[in-house]
Short mmCIF file of C-alpha atoms in Angstrom, two decimals:
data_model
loop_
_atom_site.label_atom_id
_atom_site.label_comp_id
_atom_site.label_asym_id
_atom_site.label_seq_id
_atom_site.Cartn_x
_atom_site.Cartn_y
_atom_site.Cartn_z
CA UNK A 1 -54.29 -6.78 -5.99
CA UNK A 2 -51.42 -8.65 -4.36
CA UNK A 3 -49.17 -5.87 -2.26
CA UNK A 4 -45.79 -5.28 -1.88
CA UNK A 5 -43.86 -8.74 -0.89
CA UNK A 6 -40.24 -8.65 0.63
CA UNK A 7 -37.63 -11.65 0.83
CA UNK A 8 -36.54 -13.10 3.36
CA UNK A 9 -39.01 -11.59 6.22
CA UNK A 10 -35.80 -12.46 8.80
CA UNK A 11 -31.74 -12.67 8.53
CA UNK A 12 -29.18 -13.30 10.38
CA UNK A 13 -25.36 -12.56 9.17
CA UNK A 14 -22.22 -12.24 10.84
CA UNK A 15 -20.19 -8.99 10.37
CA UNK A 16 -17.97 -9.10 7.31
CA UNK A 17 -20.99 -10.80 5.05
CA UNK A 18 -23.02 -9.59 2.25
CA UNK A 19 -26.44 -10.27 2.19
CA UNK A 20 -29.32 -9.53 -0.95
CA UNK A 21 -32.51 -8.48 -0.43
CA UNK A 22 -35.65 -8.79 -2.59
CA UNK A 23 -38.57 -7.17 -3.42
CA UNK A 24 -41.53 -7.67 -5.65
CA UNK A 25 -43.82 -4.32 -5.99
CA UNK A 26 -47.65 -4.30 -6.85
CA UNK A 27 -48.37 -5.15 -10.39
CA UNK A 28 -47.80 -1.93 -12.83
CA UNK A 29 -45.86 -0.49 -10.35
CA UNK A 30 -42.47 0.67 -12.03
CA UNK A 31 -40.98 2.99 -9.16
CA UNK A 32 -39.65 1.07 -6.14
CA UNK A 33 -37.64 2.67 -3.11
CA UNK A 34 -35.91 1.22 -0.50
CA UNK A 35 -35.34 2.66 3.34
CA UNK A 36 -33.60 1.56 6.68
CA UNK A 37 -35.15 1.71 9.55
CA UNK A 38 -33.73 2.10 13.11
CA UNK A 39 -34.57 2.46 16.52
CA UNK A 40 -32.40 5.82 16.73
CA UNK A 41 -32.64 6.98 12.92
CA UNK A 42 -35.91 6.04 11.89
CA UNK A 43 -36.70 6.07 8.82
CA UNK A 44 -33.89 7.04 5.76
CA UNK A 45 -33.96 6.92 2.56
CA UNK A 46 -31.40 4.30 0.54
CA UNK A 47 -32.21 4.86 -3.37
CA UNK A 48 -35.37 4.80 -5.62
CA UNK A 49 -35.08 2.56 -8.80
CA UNK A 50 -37.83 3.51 -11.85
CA UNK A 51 -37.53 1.36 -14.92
CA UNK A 52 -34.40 -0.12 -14.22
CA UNK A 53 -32.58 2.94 -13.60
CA UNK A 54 -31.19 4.72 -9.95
CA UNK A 55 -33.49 7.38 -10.10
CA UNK A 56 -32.52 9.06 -6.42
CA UNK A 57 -30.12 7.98 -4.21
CA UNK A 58 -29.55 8.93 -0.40
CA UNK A 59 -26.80 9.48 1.81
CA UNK A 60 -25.34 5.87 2.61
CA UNK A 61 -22.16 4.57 1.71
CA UNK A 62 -21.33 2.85 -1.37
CA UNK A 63 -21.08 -0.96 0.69
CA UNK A 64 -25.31 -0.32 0.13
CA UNK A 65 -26.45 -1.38 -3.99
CA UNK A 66 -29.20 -1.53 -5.55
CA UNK A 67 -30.90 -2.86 -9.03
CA UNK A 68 -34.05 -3.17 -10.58
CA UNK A 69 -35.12 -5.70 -12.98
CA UNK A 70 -37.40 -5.34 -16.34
CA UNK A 71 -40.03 -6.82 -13.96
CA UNK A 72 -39.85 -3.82 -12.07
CA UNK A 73 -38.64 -6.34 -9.17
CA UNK A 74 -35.57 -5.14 -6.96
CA UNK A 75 -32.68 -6.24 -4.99
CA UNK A 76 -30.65 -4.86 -2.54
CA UNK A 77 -27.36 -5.61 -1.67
CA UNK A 78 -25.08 -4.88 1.41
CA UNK A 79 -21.26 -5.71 1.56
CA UNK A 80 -18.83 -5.88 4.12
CA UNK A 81 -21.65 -5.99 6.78
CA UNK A 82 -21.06 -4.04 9.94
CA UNK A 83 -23.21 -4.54 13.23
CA UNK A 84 -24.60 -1.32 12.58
CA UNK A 85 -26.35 -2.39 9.51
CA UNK A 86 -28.82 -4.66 11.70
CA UNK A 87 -32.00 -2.64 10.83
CA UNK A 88 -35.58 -3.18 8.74
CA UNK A 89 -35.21 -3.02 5.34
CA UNK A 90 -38.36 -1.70 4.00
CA UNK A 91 -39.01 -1.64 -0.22
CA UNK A 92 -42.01 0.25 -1.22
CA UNK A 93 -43.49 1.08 -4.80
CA UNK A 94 -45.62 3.20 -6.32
CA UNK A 95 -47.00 4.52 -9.54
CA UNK A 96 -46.69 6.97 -11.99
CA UNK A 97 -49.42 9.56 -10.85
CA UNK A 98 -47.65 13.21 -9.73
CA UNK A 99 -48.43 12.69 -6.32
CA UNK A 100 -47.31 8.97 -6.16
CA UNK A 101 -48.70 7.22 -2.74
CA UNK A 102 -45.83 5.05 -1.78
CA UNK A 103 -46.94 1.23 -0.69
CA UNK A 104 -44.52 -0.53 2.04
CA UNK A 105 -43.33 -4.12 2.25
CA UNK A 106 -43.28 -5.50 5.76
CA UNK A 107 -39.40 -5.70 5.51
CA UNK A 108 -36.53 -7.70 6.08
CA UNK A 109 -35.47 -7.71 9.86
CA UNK A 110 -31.59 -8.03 9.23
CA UNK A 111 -29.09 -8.93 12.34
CA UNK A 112 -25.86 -8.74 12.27
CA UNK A 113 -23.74 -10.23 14.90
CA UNK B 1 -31.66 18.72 2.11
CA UNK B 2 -35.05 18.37 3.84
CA UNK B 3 -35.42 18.12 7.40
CA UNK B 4 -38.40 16.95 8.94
CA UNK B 5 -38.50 17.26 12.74
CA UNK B 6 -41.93 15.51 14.62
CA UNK B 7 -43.14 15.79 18.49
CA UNK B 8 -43.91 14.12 20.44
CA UNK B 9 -42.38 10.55 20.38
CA UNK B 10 -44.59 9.12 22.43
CA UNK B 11 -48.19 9.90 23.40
CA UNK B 12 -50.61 8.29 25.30
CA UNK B 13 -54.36 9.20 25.30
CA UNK B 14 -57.39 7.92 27.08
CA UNK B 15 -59.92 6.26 24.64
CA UNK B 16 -62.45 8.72 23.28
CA UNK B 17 -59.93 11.80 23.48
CA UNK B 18 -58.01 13.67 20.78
CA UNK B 19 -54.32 13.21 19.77
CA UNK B 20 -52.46 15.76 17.88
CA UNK B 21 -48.71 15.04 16.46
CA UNK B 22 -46.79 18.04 15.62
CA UNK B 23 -44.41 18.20 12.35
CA UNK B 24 -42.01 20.44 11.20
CA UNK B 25 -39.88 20.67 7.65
CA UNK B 26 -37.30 23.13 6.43
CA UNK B 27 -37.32 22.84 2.61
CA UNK B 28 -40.19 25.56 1.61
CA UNK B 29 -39.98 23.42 -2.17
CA UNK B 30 -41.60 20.69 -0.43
CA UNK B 31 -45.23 19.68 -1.24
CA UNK B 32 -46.36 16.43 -0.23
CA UNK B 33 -47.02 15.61 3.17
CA UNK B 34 -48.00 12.28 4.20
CA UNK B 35 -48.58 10.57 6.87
CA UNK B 36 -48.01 6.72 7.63
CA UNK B 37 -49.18 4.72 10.43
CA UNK B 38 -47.20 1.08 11.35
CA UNK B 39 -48.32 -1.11 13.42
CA UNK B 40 -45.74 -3.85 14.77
CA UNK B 41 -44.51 -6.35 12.37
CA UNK B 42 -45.84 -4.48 9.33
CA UNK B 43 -44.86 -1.92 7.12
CA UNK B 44 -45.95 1.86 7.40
CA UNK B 45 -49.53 2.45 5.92
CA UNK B 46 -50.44 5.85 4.39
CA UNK B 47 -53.01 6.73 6.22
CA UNK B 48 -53.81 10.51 4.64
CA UNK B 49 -51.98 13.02 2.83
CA UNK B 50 -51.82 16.56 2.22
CA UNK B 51 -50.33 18.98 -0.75
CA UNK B 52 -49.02 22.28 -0.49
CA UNK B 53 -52.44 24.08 -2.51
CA UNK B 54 -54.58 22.68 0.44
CA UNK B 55 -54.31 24.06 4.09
CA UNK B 56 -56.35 21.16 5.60
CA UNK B 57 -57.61 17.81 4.74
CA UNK B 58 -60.57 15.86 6.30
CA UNK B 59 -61.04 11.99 6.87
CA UNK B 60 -63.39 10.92 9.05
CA UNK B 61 -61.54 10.60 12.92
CA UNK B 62 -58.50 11.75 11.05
CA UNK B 63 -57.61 15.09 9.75
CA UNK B 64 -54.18 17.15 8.94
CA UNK B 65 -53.75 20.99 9.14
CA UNK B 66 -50.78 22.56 6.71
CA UNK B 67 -49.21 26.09 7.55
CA UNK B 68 -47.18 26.53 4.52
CA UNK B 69 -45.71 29.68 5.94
CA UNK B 70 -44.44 28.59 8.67
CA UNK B 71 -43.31 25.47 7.60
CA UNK B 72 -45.16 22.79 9.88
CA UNK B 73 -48.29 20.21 9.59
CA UNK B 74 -50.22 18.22 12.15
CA UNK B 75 -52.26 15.22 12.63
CA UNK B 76 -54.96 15.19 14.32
CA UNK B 77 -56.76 12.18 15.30
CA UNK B 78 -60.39 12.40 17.40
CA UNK B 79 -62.39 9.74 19.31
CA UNK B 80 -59.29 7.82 19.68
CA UNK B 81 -59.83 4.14 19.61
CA UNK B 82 -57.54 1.53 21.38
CA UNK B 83 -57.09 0.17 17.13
CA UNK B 84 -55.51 3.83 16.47
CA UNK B 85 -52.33 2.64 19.12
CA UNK B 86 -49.26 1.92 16.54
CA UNK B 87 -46.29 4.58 15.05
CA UNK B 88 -46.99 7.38 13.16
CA UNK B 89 -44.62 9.32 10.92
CA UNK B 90 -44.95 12.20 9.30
CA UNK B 91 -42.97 13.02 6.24
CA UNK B 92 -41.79 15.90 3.50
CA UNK B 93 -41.18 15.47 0.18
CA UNK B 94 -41.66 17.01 -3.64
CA UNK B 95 -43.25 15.24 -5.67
CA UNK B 96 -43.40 14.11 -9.35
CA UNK B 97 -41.12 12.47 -11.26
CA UNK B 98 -39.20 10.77 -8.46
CA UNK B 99 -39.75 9.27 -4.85
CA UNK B 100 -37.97 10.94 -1.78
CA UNK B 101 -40.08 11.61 0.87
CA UNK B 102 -37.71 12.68 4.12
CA UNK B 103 -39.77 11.03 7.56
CA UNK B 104 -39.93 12.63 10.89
CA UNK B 105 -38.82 10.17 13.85
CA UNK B 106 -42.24 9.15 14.35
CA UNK B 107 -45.02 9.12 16.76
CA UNK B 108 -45.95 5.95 19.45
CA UNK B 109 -49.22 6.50 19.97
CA UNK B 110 -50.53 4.51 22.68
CA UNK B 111 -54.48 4.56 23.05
CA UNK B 112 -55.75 3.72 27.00
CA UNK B 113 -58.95 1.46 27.40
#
């Protein structure tokens, strides 16, 4: 079974940009989530899509989107990019069971200069 | 909201010894607590998880230890292999019908030949 796959694996942007990210989760899986991770704020928690819908969102402002697609693949969307977006951008997706095991992506490594 | 607090940040072990990482969460609804390794360029891994109806949780070199009442898990990892060496995060969460898991900072575990 093929795992999660994120698009592009590297970025670069200059502030002021927008940039979209994908990801593709394992086949069947309908839940995907998205986090940032940083150096000084480790791991946080952007939104959670689940058949097409926001399910769960976190505390970031509204310049960070999100959608799902009837595939169950996502995108992720940043406007107005600031230098302190530069982060990895990790997707993971998981199933329907009550104790759902999330599976990660390697992530996008996004710079912003 | 949940917050997950984990100690140390970094570690370093001589091959063959034990490592413990220490976790701490304040929301007493939570109860799922995984645990993710990453190694560089990859995603985090689950590597074993625990729910709130089990107070410890065995798998092979690695095991985790829940204290419901005071509010704090560990990982415990014996016969430490140089392979073990990568990030480990803990993380808090409730599960069921959506994803959000909260992560601690994480762990750098480094494992001496």
């Amino acid at each position: 079974k093929a795992g999660v796959t994120q698009t592009p694996r590297y970025l670069i942007k200059t502030r002021g940009q927008q940039v979209t990210l994908s990801c593709s989760p394992i086949s069947g899986h309908r839940s995907v989530s998205w986090y940032q991770q940083t150096p000084g704020q480790g791991l946080q928690f952007l939104f959670e899509y689940f058949s097409e819908t926001q399910r769960n969102k976190g505390n970031f402002p509204g310049r960070f989107s999100g959608r799902q697609f009837s595939n169950s693949r996502s995108e992720m969307n940043v406007s107005t990019l600031e230098l302190g977006d530069s982060a990895l951008y990790l997707c993971a997706s998981s199933g329907t069971g009550v104790y759902n095991e999330q599976f990660f992506g390697p992530g996008t490594r996004l710079t912003v200069l | 909201g949940e917050n997950v607090e984990q100690h140390p940040s970094t570690l370093s072990v001589q091959e063959g010894d034990s490592a413990v990482i220490k976790c701490t969460y304040s929301d007493s609804a939570s109860n799922y607590f995984p645990w993710y390794k990453q190694e560089l360029g990859k995603g985090p891994q689950l590597i074993i998880d625990i729910r709130s109806n089990v107070g410890e949780k065995k798998d092979q070199r690695i095991a985790v230890t829940l204290n419901k009442t005071a509010k704090h898990f560990s990982l415990h990892i014996t016969e430490t292999q140089p392979e073990d060496s990568a990030v480990y995060f803990c993380a808090a969460g409730v599960s069921g019908g959506y994803q959000k898991v909260t992560f601690g900072t994480g762990t750098k575990l480094q494992v001496i030949p």
